[in-house]
Amino acid sequence: AEKDYELGLTKIFFKPAKAAILDTIMNNAGKPLTADQNEKITKWVVQKRIKQMIGCCKAFLELRKRVRLTRAEKRWEFCGRVASILAGTVMRHLVLAREAILKRKREAGALALQSYFRGNYERIRYQKHISKVKKACKMIWISYRRWNDRVELQKWIDPKVEATRKRKEAERKKREEEERQKRLEEERLKRETM
């Protein structure tokens, strides 16, 4: 039984006290493998290769996702630097405007200061908003990429599964036809011998 041994890449590993299986296998050495044995070996090799392909696909998708996220992060950092430079320039101009206004009438100065503080408040509020929007965009992008990766993987796997199913169905029909032909031949031979 399959519970008594396991196939490795180059060796067979037996459970304790199951050496009789090895004797049976050694007695069958030199004889061609049975269809059941061929089927088991083929099934194991196919499953191993499928697991390797799926693992490779997963690794590729993860690497691609990380590369895209790294690029997006660099773009966001660049945009943040540009925004900070612009904000620094705006602040410098506001300070210069404030000094010029202080030279003017007091009422005009008070009005300019009020405009400055309102602008600063709006800038801070807008920076918080930008931070939230960045975070939301990043989460949406990650979710979209994961969904898209799943869809691509499904599109790739579905035809392979369908082809395997059709192949197995054709093999089953062929086996049944061969068995039916064999039974008819045996019945014919029985009738001829009687």
Short mmCIF file of N, CA and C in Angstrom, two decimals:
data_model
loop_
_atom_site.label_atom_id
_atom_site.label_comp_id
_atom_site.label_asym_id
_atom_site.label_seq_id
_atom_site.Cartn_x
_atom_site.Cartn_y
_atom_site.Cartn_z
N ALA A 1 0.85 -1.19 0.00
CA ALA A 1 0.00 0.00 0.00
C ALA A 1 0.89 1.24 0.00
N GLU A 2 0.36 2.35 -0.45
CA GLU A 2 1.13 3.59 -0.52
C GLU A 2 1.51 4.10 0.85
N LYS A 3 0.81 3.66 1.90
CA LYS A 3 1.13 4.11 3.25
C LYS A 3 2.42 3.45 3.76
N ASP A 4 2.84 2.33 3.13
CA ASP A 4 3.99 1.58 3.60
C ASP A 4 5.31 2.13 3.06
N TYR A 5 5.27 2.94 2.01
CA TYR A 5 6.50 3.46 1.44
C TYR A 5 6.24 4.83 0.83
N GLU A 6 7.35 5.55 0.54
CA GLU A 6 7.26 6.84 -0.15
C GLU A 6 8.35 6.89 -1.19
N LEU A 7 8.04 7.51 -2.34
CA LEU A 7 9.02 7.65 -3.41
C LEU A 7 9.75 8.96 -3.23
N GLY A 8 11.09 8.90 -3.26
CA GLY A 8 11.90 10.10 -3.28
C GLY A 8 12.30 10.36 -4.72
N LEU A 9 13.25 11.27 -4.92
CA LEU A 9 13.71 11.53 -6.28
C LEU A 9 14.55 10.36 -6.80
N THR A 10 15.42 9.79 -5.94
CA THR A 10 16.28 8.69 -6.40
C THR A 10 16.16 7.45 -5.53
N LYS A 11 15.37 7.50 -4.44
CA LYS A 11 15.29 6.37 -3.52
C LYS A 11 13.84 6.10 -3.14
N ILE A 12 13.62 4.90 -2.58
CA ILE A 12 12.32 4.53 -2.02
C ILE A 12 12.53 4.42 -0.52
N PHE A 13 11.68 5.06 0.27
CA PHE A 13 11.78 5.04 1.72
C PHE A 13 10.65 4.18 2.29
N PHE A 14 11.04 3.14 3.08
CA PHE A 14 10.06 2.23 3.65
C PHE A 14 9.84 2.54 5.12
N LYS A 15 8.64 2.24 5.60
CA LYS A 15 8.36 2.34 7.03
C LYS A 15 8.95 1.10 7.71
N PRO A 16 9.19 1.18 9.02
CA PRO A 16 9.79 0.03 9.72
C PRO A 16 8.97 -1.25 9.52
N ALA A 17 9.64 -2.38 9.46
CA ALA A 17 9.04 -3.71 9.34
C ALA A 17 8.27 -3.89 8.04
N LYS A 18 8.64 -3.19 7.01
CA LYS A 18 7.96 -3.32 5.72
C LYS A 18 8.95 -3.78 4.65
N ALA A 19 9.95 -4.51 5.02
CA ALA A 19 10.98 -4.94 4.08
C ALA A 19 10.44 -5.99 3.11
N ALA A 20 9.32 -6.62 3.46
CA ALA A 20 8.74 -7.61 2.54
C ALA A 20 8.36 -6.96 1.22
N ILE A 21 7.99 -5.72 1.29
CA ILE A 21 7.64 -5.00 0.05
C ILE A 21 8.87 -4.91 -0.85
N LEU A 22 10.03 -4.65 -0.24
CA LEU A 22 11.27 -4.57 -1.01
C LEU A 22 11.57 -5.90 -1.68
N ASP A 23 11.35 -7.02 -0.95
CA ASP A 23 11.58 -8.34 -1.54
C ASP A 23 10.67 -8.54 -2.75
N THR A 24 9.41 -8.14 -2.62
CA THR A 24 8.46 -8.27 -3.73
C THR A 24 8.93 -7.45 -4.93
N ILE A 25 9.38 -6.25 -4.66
CA ILE A 25 9.85 -5.37 -5.75
C ILE A 25 11.10 -5.97 -6.40
N MET A 26 12.01 -6.50 -5.57
CA MET A 26 13.24 -7.07 -6.11
C MET A 26 12.93 -8.32 -6.94
N ASN A 27 11.93 -9.11 -6.54
CA ASN A 27 11.54 -10.29 -7.31
C ASN A 27 10.99 -9.88 -8.67
N ASN A 28 10.36 -8.72 -8.73
CA ASN A 28 9.79 -8.22 -9.99
C ASN A 28 10.81 -7.45 -10.82
N ALA A 29 12.05 -7.34 -10.36
CA ALA A 29 13.08 -6.59 -11.09
C ALA A 29 13.32 -7.26 -12.43
N GLY A 30 13.49 -6.49 -13.44
CA GLY A 30 13.71 -7.01 -14.77
C GLY A 30 12.42 -7.22 -15.55
N LYS A 31 11.31 -7.31 -14.85
CA LYS A 31 10.02 -7.45 -15.52
C LYS A 31 9.49 -6.05 -15.83
N PRO A 32 8.71 -5.91 -16.88
CA PRO A 32 8.16 -4.57 -17.17
C PRO A 32 7.18 -4.15 -16.07
N LEU A 33 7.10 -2.83 -15.90
CA LEU A 33 6.19 -2.28 -14.88
C LEU A 33 4.74 -2.53 -15.28
N THR A 34 3.90 -2.69 -14.28
CA THR A 34 2.48 -2.86 -14.56
C THR A 34 1.86 -1.51 -14.90
N ALA A 35 0.68 -1.56 -15.47
CA ALA A 35 -0.01 -0.31 -15.83
C ALA A 35 -0.29 0.50 -14.58
N ASP A 36 -0.62 -0.17 -13.47
CA ASP A 36 -0.89 0.53 -12.22
C ASP A 36 0.37 1.25 -11.72
N GLN A 37 1.50 0.55 -11.82
CA GLN A 37 2.75 1.18 -11.39
C GLN A 37 3.10 2.35 -12.29
N ASN A 38 2.96 2.16 -13.59
CA ASN A 38 3.22 3.27 -14.52
C ASN A 38 2.30 4.44 -14.23
N GLU A 39 1.06 4.15 -13.95
CA GLU A 39 0.09 5.22 -13.67
C GLU A 39 0.47 5.98 -12.40
N LYS A 40 0.88 5.25 -11.35
CA LYS A 40 1.29 5.89 -10.09
C LYS A 40 2.51 6.78 -10.30
N ILE A 41 3.49 6.25 -11.02
CA ILE A 41 4.71 7.03 -11.27
C ILE A 41 4.39 8.27 -12.08
N THR A 42 3.60 8.10 -13.14
CA THR A 42 3.22 9.24 -13.98
C THR A 42 2.43 10.27 -13.19
N LYS A 43 1.51 9.79 -12.37
CA LYS A 43 0.70 10.71 -11.55
C LYS A 43 1.60 11.51 -10.59
N TRP A 44 2.55 10.83 -9.97
CA TRP A 44 3.44 11.51 -9.02
C TRP A 44 4.30 12.55 -9.73
N VAL A 45 4.86 12.20 -10.90
CA VAL A 45 5.70 13.13 -11.65
C VAL A 45 4.88 14.34 -12.10
N VAL A 46 3.67 14.09 -12.59
CA VAL A 46 2.80 15.20 -13.06
C VAL A 46 2.46 16.13 -11.89
N GLN A 47 2.10 15.56 -10.74
CA GLN A 47 1.76 16.40 -9.58
C GLN A 47 2.97 17.22 -9.14
N LYS A 48 4.15 16.61 -9.13
CA LYS A 48 5.35 17.33 -8.72
C LYS A 48 5.62 18.49 -9.67
N ARG A 49 5.48 18.24 -10.97
CA ARG A 49 5.74 19.31 -11.95
C ARG A 49 4.70 20.42 -11.85
N ILE A 50 3.46 20.05 -11.59
CA ILE A 50 2.41 21.07 -11.42
C ILE A 50 2.73 21.94 -10.21
N LYS A 51 3.14 21.29 -9.11
CA LYS A 51 3.50 22.08 -7.91
C LYS A 51 4.67 23.00 -8.19
N GLN A 52 5.65 22.51 -8.94
CA GLN A 52 6.80 23.35 -9.28
C GLN A 52 6.37 24.54 -10.14
N MET A 53 5.50 24.30 -11.12
CA MET A 53 5.06 25.39 -12.00
C MET A 53 4.25 26.42 -11.22
N ILE A 54 3.37 25.94 -10.35
CA ILE A 54 2.55 26.88 -9.57
C ILE A 54 3.44 27.68 -8.63
N GLY A 55 4.43 27.02 -8.00
CA GLY A 55 5.36 27.74 -7.13
C GLY A 55 6.14 28.78 -7.90
N CYS A 56 6.57 28.43 -9.10
CA CYS A 56 7.31 29.38 -9.94
C CYS A 56 6.42 30.57 -10.30
N CYS A 57 5.18 30.30 -10.64
CA CYS A 57 4.24 31.38 -10.98
C CYS A 57 4.02 32.30 -9.78
N LYS A 58 3.84 31.70 -8.61
CA LYS A 58 3.63 32.51 -7.41
C LYS A 58 4.85 33.38 -7.12
N ALA A 59 6.03 32.80 -7.25
CA ALA A 59 7.25 33.57 -7.00
C ALA A 59 7.37 34.72 -8.01
N PHE A 60 7.06 34.42 -9.28
CA PHE A 60 7.13 35.47 -10.29
C PHE A 60 6.15 36.59 -10.00
N LEU A 61 4.91 36.23 -9.65
CA LEU A 61 3.90 37.25 -9.37
C LEU A 61 4.28 38.09 -8.15
N GLU A 62 4.83 37.46 -7.14
CA GLU A 62 5.25 38.20 -5.94
C GLU A 62 6.39 39.15 -6.27
N LEU A 63 7.36 38.68 -7.05
CA LEU A 63 8.48 39.53 -7.43
C LEU A 63 8.00 40.70 -8.27
N ARG A 64 7.10 40.42 -9.21
CA ARG A 64 6.57 41.49 -10.06
C ARG A 64 5.82 42.53 -9.23
N LYS A 65 5.04 42.04 -8.25
CA LYS A 65 4.29 42.96 -7.38
C LYS A 65 5.25 43.84 -6.59
N ARG A 66 6.32 43.23 -6.06
CA ARG A 66 7.26 44.02 -5.25
C ARG A 66 8.01 45.05 -6.10
N VAL A 67 8.36 44.68 -7.32
CA VAL A 67 9.03 45.64 -8.20
C VAL A 67 8.11 46.82 -8.48
N ARG A 68 6.85 46.53 -8.78
CA ARG A 68 5.91 47.61 -9.06
C ARG A 68 5.67 48.50 -7.83
N LEU A 69 5.58 47.87 -6.68
CA LEU A 69 5.39 48.66 -5.45
C LEU A 69 6.61 49.54 -5.18
N THR A 70 7.79 49.02 -5.42
CA THR A 70 9.01 49.80 -5.21
C THR A 70 9.04 50.99 -6.16
N ARG A 71 8.68 50.74 -7.41
CA ARG A 71 8.65 51.85 -8.37
C ARG A 71 7.61 52.89 -7.98
N ALA A 72 6.44 52.42 -7.56
CA ALA A 72 5.39 53.36 -7.15
C ALA A 72 5.83 54.16 -5.94
N GLU A 73 6.52 53.51 -5.00
CA GLU A 73 6.99 54.22 -3.80
C GLU A 73 8.00 55.30 -4.18
N LYS A 74 8.90 54.99 -5.11
CA LYS A 74 9.87 55.99 -5.55
C LYS A 74 9.18 57.17 -6.21
N ARG A 75 8.14 56.87 -7.02
CA ARG A 75 7.40 57.96 -7.66
C ARG A 75 6.72 58.85 -6.62
N TRP A 76 6.13 58.20 -5.60
CA TRP A 76 5.47 58.99 -4.55
C TRP A 76 6.48 59.83 -3.78
N GLU A 77 7.67 59.29 -3.53
CA GLU A 77 8.70 60.06 -2.82
C GLU A 77 9.12 61.27 -3.66
N PHE A 78 9.26 61.05 -4.95
CA PHE A 78 9.63 62.17 -5.82
C PHE A 78 8.55 63.25 -5.78
N CYS A 79 7.29 62.84 -5.88
CA CYS A 79 6.19 63.81 -5.83
C CYS A 79 6.17 64.54 -4.50
N GLY A 80 6.47 63.82 -3.40
CA GLY A 80 6.51 64.44 -2.09
C GLY A 80 7.61 65.47 -1.99
N ARG A 81 8.78 65.16 -2.57
CA ARG A 81 9.88 66.13 -2.56
C ARG A 81 9.50 67.38 -3.34
N VAL A 82 8.88 67.19 -4.50
CA VAL A 82 8.47 68.35 -5.30
C VAL A 82 7.46 69.20 -4.53
N ALA A 83 6.51 68.53 -3.87
CA ALA A 83 5.51 69.26 -3.09
C ALA A 83 6.15 70.01 -1.94
N SER A 84 7.17 69.39 -1.28
CA SER A 84 7.81 70.09 -0.16
C SER A 84 8.61 71.29 -0.65
N ILE A 85 9.26 71.14 -1.82
CA ILE A 85 10.01 72.28 -2.38
C ILE A 85 9.04 73.42 -2.71
N LEU A 86 7.92 73.04 -3.33
CA LEU A 86 6.93 74.08 -3.65
C LEU A 86 6.39 74.74 -2.38
N ALA A 87 6.15 73.89 -1.34
CA ALA A 87 5.64 74.44 -0.09
C ALA A 87 6.67 75.38 0.54
N GLY A 88 7.97 74.99 0.48
CA GLY A 88 9.02 75.87 1.02
C GLY A 88 9.09 77.18 0.26
N THR A 89 8.96 77.11 -1.05
CA THR A 89 8.97 78.33 -1.86
C THR A 89 7.79 79.22 -1.51
N VAL A 90 6.63 78.61 -1.37
CA VAL A 90 5.44 79.37 -1.01
C VAL A 90 5.64 80.03 0.36
N MET A 91 6.20 79.29 1.31
CA MET A 91 6.42 79.84 2.65
C MET A 91 7.40 81.01 2.60
N ARG A 92 8.47 80.86 1.81
CA ARG A 92 9.44 81.94 1.70
C ARG A 92 8.79 83.20 1.12
N HIS A 93 7.96 83.01 0.10
CA HIS A 93 7.27 84.17 -0.49
C HIS A 93 6.27 84.78 0.49
N LEU A 94 5.64 83.93 1.28
CA LEU A 94 4.70 84.45 2.26
C LEU A 94 5.41 85.28 3.33
N VAL A 95 6.59 84.83 3.73
CA VAL A 95 7.36 85.61 4.73
C VAL A 95 7.75 86.96 4.15
N LEU A 96 8.21 86.95 2.89
CA LEU A 96 8.58 88.22 2.24
C LEU A 96 7.36 89.14 2.13
N ALA A 97 6.23 88.55 1.78
CA ALA A 97 5.01 89.35 1.67
C ALA A 97 4.62 89.92 3.03
N ARG A 98 4.83 89.11 4.07
CA ARG A 98 4.48 89.57 5.41
C ARG A 98 5.34 90.77 5.82
N GLU A 99 6.66 90.71 5.51
CA GLU A 99 7.53 91.84 5.85
C GLU A 99 7.12 93.11 5.08
N ALA A 100 6.74 92.92 3.82
CA ALA A 100 6.32 94.09 3.03
C ALA A 100 5.01 94.67 3.56
N ILE A 101 4.14 93.81 4.00
CA ILE A 101 2.84 94.26 4.50
C ILE A 101 2.98 95.00 5.82
N LEU A 102 3.93 94.54 6.68
CA LEU A 102 4.13 95.22 7.96
C LEU A 102 4.55 96.68 7.76
N LYS A 103 5.18 96.94 6.62
CA LYS A 103 5.56 98.32 6.34
C LYS A 103 4.36 99.18 5.97
N ARG A 104 3.32 98.55 5.50
CA ARG A 104 2.11 99.29 5.10
C ARG A 104 1.26 99.57 6.31
N LYS A 105 0.03 99.90 6.02
CA LYS A 105 -0.91 100.21 7.10
C LYS A 105 -1.17 98.99 7.97
N ARG A 106 -1.55 99.20 9.20
CA ARG A 106 -1.83 98.11 10.13
C ARG A 106 -3.01 97.26 9.66
N GLU A 107 -4.05 97.88 9.15
CA GLU A 107 -5.21 97.09 8.73
C GLU A 107 -4.87 96.15 7.57
N ALA A 108 -4.12 96.64 6.61
CA ALA A 108 -3.74 95.80 5.48
C ALA A 108 -2.84 94.65 5.94
N GLY A 109 -1.97 94.96 6.92
CA GLY A 109 -1.09 93.93 7.47
C GLY A 109 -1.88 92.82 8.17
N ALA A 110 -2.88 93.26 8.95
CA ALA A 110 -3.70 92.27 9.66
C ALA A 110 -4.43 91.38 8.65
N LEU A 111 -4.93 91.98 7.58
CA LEU A 111 -5.63 91.21 6.55
C LEU A 111 -4.68 90.20 5.87
N ALA A 112 -3.44 90.62 5.61
CA ALA A 112 -2.46 89.72 4.98
C ALA A 112 -2.10 88.56 5.91
N LEU A 113 -1.91 88.88 7.21
CA LEU A 113 -1.61 87.82 8.18
C LEU A 113 -2.73 86.81 8.25
N GLN A 114 -3.96 87.34 8.23
CA GLN A 114 -5.11 86.44 8.27
C GLN A 114 -5.10 85.52 7.04
N SER A 115 -4.79 86.05 5.88
CA SER A 115 -4.70 85.24 4.67
C SER A 115 -3.59 84.19 4.78
N TYR A 116 -2.44 84.59 5.35
CA TYR A 116 -1.32 83.67 5.52
C TYR A 116 -1.71 82.49 6.40
N PHE A 117 -2.31 82.77 7.54
CA PHE A 117 -2.66 81.68 8.45
C PHE A 117 -3.74 80.78 7.86
N ARG A 118 -4.66 81.36 7.13
CA ARG A 118 -5.67 80.53 6.47
C ARG A 118 -5.02 79.61 5.42
N GLY A 119 -4.10 80.19 4.66
CA GLY A 119 -3.40 79.39 3.65
C GLY A 119 -2.59 78.26 4.28
N ASN A 120 -1.92 78.58 5.39
CA ASN A 120 -1.12 77.56 6.09
C ASN A 120 -2.02 76.46 6.64
N TYR A 121 -3.14 76.84 7.21
CA TYR A 121 -4.09 75.85 7.72
C TYR A 121 -4.59 74.94 6.60
N GLU A 122 -4.92 75.54 5.47
CA GLU A 122 -5.41 74.77 4.33
C GLU A 122 -4.31 73.84 3.78
N ARG A 123 -3.07 74.34 3.78
CA ARG A 123 -1.96 73.52 3.30
C ARG A 123 -1.77 72.29 4.19
N ILE A 124 -1.81 72.50 5.50
CA ILE A 124 -1.67 71.38 6.44
C ILE A 124 -2.83 70.40 6.26
N ARG A 125 -4.02 70.94 6.15
CA ARG A 125 -5.19 70.08 5.96
C ARG A 125 -5.07 69.31 4.64
N TYR A 126 -4.61 69.99 3.63
CA TYR A 126 -4.46 69.34 2.33
C TYR A 126 -3.35 68.28 2.36
N GLN A 127 -2.26 68.53 3.09
CA GLN A 127 -1.20 67.53 3.22
C GLN A 127 -1.72 66.28 3.91
N LYS A 128 -2.54 66.44 4.93
CA LYS A 128 -3.15 65.28 5.59
C LYS A 128 -4.04 64.52 4.60
N HIS A 129 -4.78 65.29 3.82
CA HIS A 129 -5.64 64.67 2.80
C HIS A 129 -4.80 63.89 1.77
N ILE A 130 -3.69 64.49 1.34
CA ILE A 130 -2.80 63.83 0.38
C ILE A 130 -2.27 62.53 0.96
N SER A 131 -1.90 62.57 2.24
CA SER A 131 -1.39 61.36 2.89
C SER A 131 -2.45 60.26 2.89
N LYS A 132 -3.68 60.61 3.21
CA LYS A 132 -4.77 59.62 3.21
C LYS A 132 -5.02 59.08 1.80
N VAL A 133 -5.01 59.99 0.83
CA VAL A 133 -5.25 59.56 -0.56
C VAL A 133 -4.12 58.64 -1.03
N LYS A 134 -2.87 58.94 -0.66
CA LYS A 134 -1.75 58.07 -1.04
C LYS A 134 -1.95 56.67 -0.47
N LYS A 135 -2.29 56.62 0.81
CA LYS A 135 -2.47 55.33 1.46
C LYS A 135 -3.62 54.57 0.81
N ALA A 136 -4.74 55.27 0.53
CA ALA A 136 -5.89 54.61 -0.09
C ALA A 136 -5.54 54.11 -1.50
N CYS A 137 -4.83 54.93 -2.26
CA CYS A 137 -4.43 54.52 -3.62
C CYS A 137 -3.52 53.29 -3.57
N LYS A 138 -2.62 53.27 -2.61
CA LYS A 138 -1.71 52.14 -2.48
C LYS A 138 -2.49 50.86 -2.18
N MET A 139 -3.43 50.94 -1.26
CA MET A 139 -4.23 49.76 -0.90
C MET A 139 -5.08 49.30 -2.08
N ILE A 140 -5.68 50.25 -2.78
CA ILE A 140 -6.50 49.90 -3.95
C ILE A 140 -5.63 49.25 -5.01
N TRP A 141 -4.44 49.79 -5.22
CA TRP A 141 -3.54 49.25 -6.23
C TRP A 141 -3.13 47.83 -5.87
N ILE A 142 -2.79 47.61 -4.60
CA ILE A 142 -2.41 46.26 -4.16
C ILE A 142 -3.57 45.29 -4.36
N SER A 143 -4.76 45.71 -3.96
CA SER A 143 -5.93 44.85 -4.11
C SER A 143 -6.19 44.54 -5.59
N TYR A 144 -6.08 45.55 -6.42
CA TYR A 144 -6.32 45.36 -7.85
C TYR A 144 -5.29 44.39 -8.44
N ARG A 145 -4.02 44.56 -8.09
CA ARG A 145 -2.98 43.69 -8.63
C ARG A 145 -3.21 42.25 -8.18
N ARG A 146 -3.57 42.05 -6.91
CA ARG A 146 -3.81 40.69 -6.43
C ARG A 146 -4.98 40.06 -7.17
N TRP A 147 -6.04 40.84 -7.33
CA TRP A 147 -7.21 40.32 -8.06
C TRP A 147 -6.82 39.98 -9.49
N ASN A 148 -6.09 40.88 -10.13
CA ASN A 148 -5.68 40.67 -11.52
C ASN A 148 -4.76 39.45 -11.62
N ASP A 149 -3.87 39.27 -10.67
CA ASP A 149 -2.99 38.10 -10.67
C ASP A 149 -3.79 36.82 -10.53
N ARG A 150 -4.80 36.84 -9.67
CA ARG A 150 -5.64 35.65 -9.51
C ARG A 150 -6.38 35.33 -10.81
N VAL A 151 -6.89 36.38 -11.46
CA VAL A 151 -7.62 36.18 -12.72
C VAL A 151 -6.69 35.61 -13.78
N GLU A 152 -5.48 36.15 -13.88
CA GLU A 152 -4.53 35.65 -14.87
C GLU A 152 -4.16 34.19 -14.60
N LEU A 153 -3.93 33.87 -13.33
CA LEU A 153 -3.60 32.49 -12.98
C LEU A 153 -4.76 31.55 -13.31
N GLN A 154 -5.99 32.01 -13.04
CA GLN A 154 -7.17 31.18 -13.33
C GLN A 154 -7.31 30.98 -14.84
N LYS A 155 -7.07 32.04 -15.63
CA LYS A 155 -7.15 31.92 -17.09
C LYS A 155 -6.10 30.94 -17.60
N TRP A 156 -4.97 30.90 -16.94
CA TRP A 156 -3.90 30.02 -17.38
C TRP A 156 -4.19 28.58 -16.98
N ILE A 157 -4.71 28.37 -15.77
CA ILE A 157 -4.90 27.01 -15.25
C ILE A 157 -6.12 26.33 -15.89
N ASP A 158 -7.22 27.06 -16.11
CA ASP A 158 -8.46 26.45 -16.61
C ASP A 158 -8.27 25.64 -17.89
N PRO A 159 -7.61 26.16 -18.94
CA PRO A 159 -7.43 25.34 -20.14
C PRO A 159 -6.58 24.10 -19.88
N LYS A 160 -5.60 24.21 -19.00
CA LYS A 160 -4.75 23.06 -18.69
C LYS A 160 -5.58 21.97 -18.00
N VAL A 161 -6.41 22.36 -17.06
CA VAL A 161 -7.25 21.39 -16.34
C VAL A 161 -8.23 20.74 -17.32
N GLU A 162 -8.82 21.53 -18.21
CA GLU A 162 -9.78 21.00 -19.19
C GLU A 162 -9.10 20.01 -20.13
N ALA A 163 -7.89 20.35 -20.58
CA ALA A 163 -7.16 19.44 -21.47
C ALA A 163 -6.84 18.13 -20.77
N THR A 164 -6.44 18.21 -19.50
CA THR A 164 -6.13 17.00 -18.73
C THR A 164 -7.38 16.15 -18.56
N ARG A 165 -8.51 16.80 -18.27
CA ARG A 165 -9.76 16.07 -18.10
C ARG A 165 -10.15 15.35 -19.39
N LYS A 166 -10.04 16.03 -20.52
CA LYS A 166 -10.39 15.42 -21.80
C LYS A 166 -9.46 14.24 -22.12
N ARG A 167 -8.18 14.40 -21.83
CA ARG A 167 -7.21 13.34 -22.09
C ARG A 167 -7.53 12.12 -21.24
N LYS A 168 -7.82 12.33 -19.97
CA LYS A 168 -8.14 11.20 -19.09
C LYS A 168 -9.44 10.52 -19.53
N GLU A 169 -10.40 11.31 -19.97
CA GLU A 169 -11.67 10.73 -20.44
C GLU A 169 -11.43 9.88 -21.69
N ALA A 170 -10.58 10.36 -22.60
CA ALA A 170 -10.28 9.60 -23.81
C ALA A 170 -9.53 8.31 -23.45
N GLU A 171 -8.62 8.37 -22.49
CA GLU A 171 -7.91 7.17 -22.05
C GLU A 171 -8.87 6.17 -21.42
N ARG A 172 -9.80 6.66 -20.63
CA ARG A 172 -10.77 5.77 -19.99
C ARG A 172 -11.63 5.07 -21.05
N LYS A 173 -12.10 5.84 -22.03
CA LYS A 173 -12.92 5.24 -23.09
C LYS A 173 -12.13 4.19 -23.88
N LYS A 174 -10.87 4.51 -24.13
CA LYS A 174 -10.03 3.57 -24.87
C LYS A 174 -9.85 2.29 -24.07
N ARG A 175 -9.60 2.41 -22.75
CA ARG A 175 -9.45 1.25 -21.88
C ARG A 175 -10.73 0.41 -21.87
N GLU A 176 -11.86 1.07 -21.76
CA GLU A 176 -13.14 0.34 -21.75
C GLU A 176 -13.36 -0.40 -23.06
N GLU A 177 -13.00 0.25 -24.16
CA GLU A 177 -13.18 -0.38 -25.47
C GLU A 177 -12.25 -1.60 -25.58
N GLU A 178 -11.02 -1.48 -25.09
CA GLU A 178 -10.09 -2.60 -25.13
C GLU A 178 -10.60 -3.75 -24.26
N GLU A 179 -11.13 -3.44 -23.10
CA GLU A 179 -11.67 -4.47 -22.22
C GLU A 179 -12.88 -5.16 -22.87
N ARG A 180 -13.72 -4.37 -23.51
CA ARG A 180 -14.90 -4.94 -24.19
C ARG A 180 -14.45 -5.87 -25.33
N GLN A 181 -13.46 -5.44 -26.10
CA GLN A 181 -12.94 -6.26 -27.20
C GLN A 181 -12.34 -7.56 -26.65
N LYS A 182 -11.65 -7.43 -25.52
CA LYS A 182 -11.03 -8.60 -24.90
C LYS A 182 -12.10 -9.60 -24.44
N ARG A 183 -13.17 -9.09 -23.80
CA ARG A 183 -14.26 -9.97 -23.36
C ARG A 183 -14.91 -10.66 -24.55
N LEU A 184 -15.16 -9.88 -25.63
CA LEU A 184 -15.77 -10.50 -26.82
C LEU A 184 -14.87 -11.59 -27.40
N GLU A 185 -13.57 -11.33 -27.41
CA GLU A 185 -12.62 -12.32 -27.93
C GLU A 185 -12.62 -13.56 -27.07
N GLU A 186 -12.66 -13.39 -25.74
CA GLU A 186 -12.70 -14.54 -24.84
C GLU A 186 -13.99 -15.34 -25.04
N GLU A 187 -15.10 -14.66 -25.18
CA GLU A 187 -16.37 -15.35 -25.40
C GLU A 187 -16.34 -16.11 -26.74
N ARG A 188 -15.76 -15.51 -27.74
CA ARG A 188 -15.66 -16.17 -29.04
C ARG A 188 -14.79 -17.42 -28.94
N LEU A 189 -13.68 -17.31 -28.20
CA LEU A 189 -12.80 -18.46 -28.03
C LEU A 189 -13.49 -19.57 -27.25
N LYS A 190 -14.25 -19.20 -26.25
CA LYS A 190 -15.01 -20.20 -25.47
C LYS A 190 -16.01 -20.91 -26.37
N ARG A 191 -16.70 -20.17 -27.20
CA ARG A 191 -17.69 -20.75 -28.09
C ARG A 191 -17.03 -21.70 -29.11
N GLU A 192 -15.85 -21.33 -29.57
CA GLU A 192 -15.14 -22.17 -30.54
C GLU A 192 -14.63 -23.45 -29.90
N THR A 193 -14.22 -23.38 -28.64
CA THR A 193 -13.69 -24.58 -27.97
C THR A 193 -14.82 -25.53 -27.57
N MET A 194 -16.01 -25.05 -27.43
CA MET A 194 -17.14 -25.92 -27.02
C MET A 194 -17.70 -26.60 -28.21
#
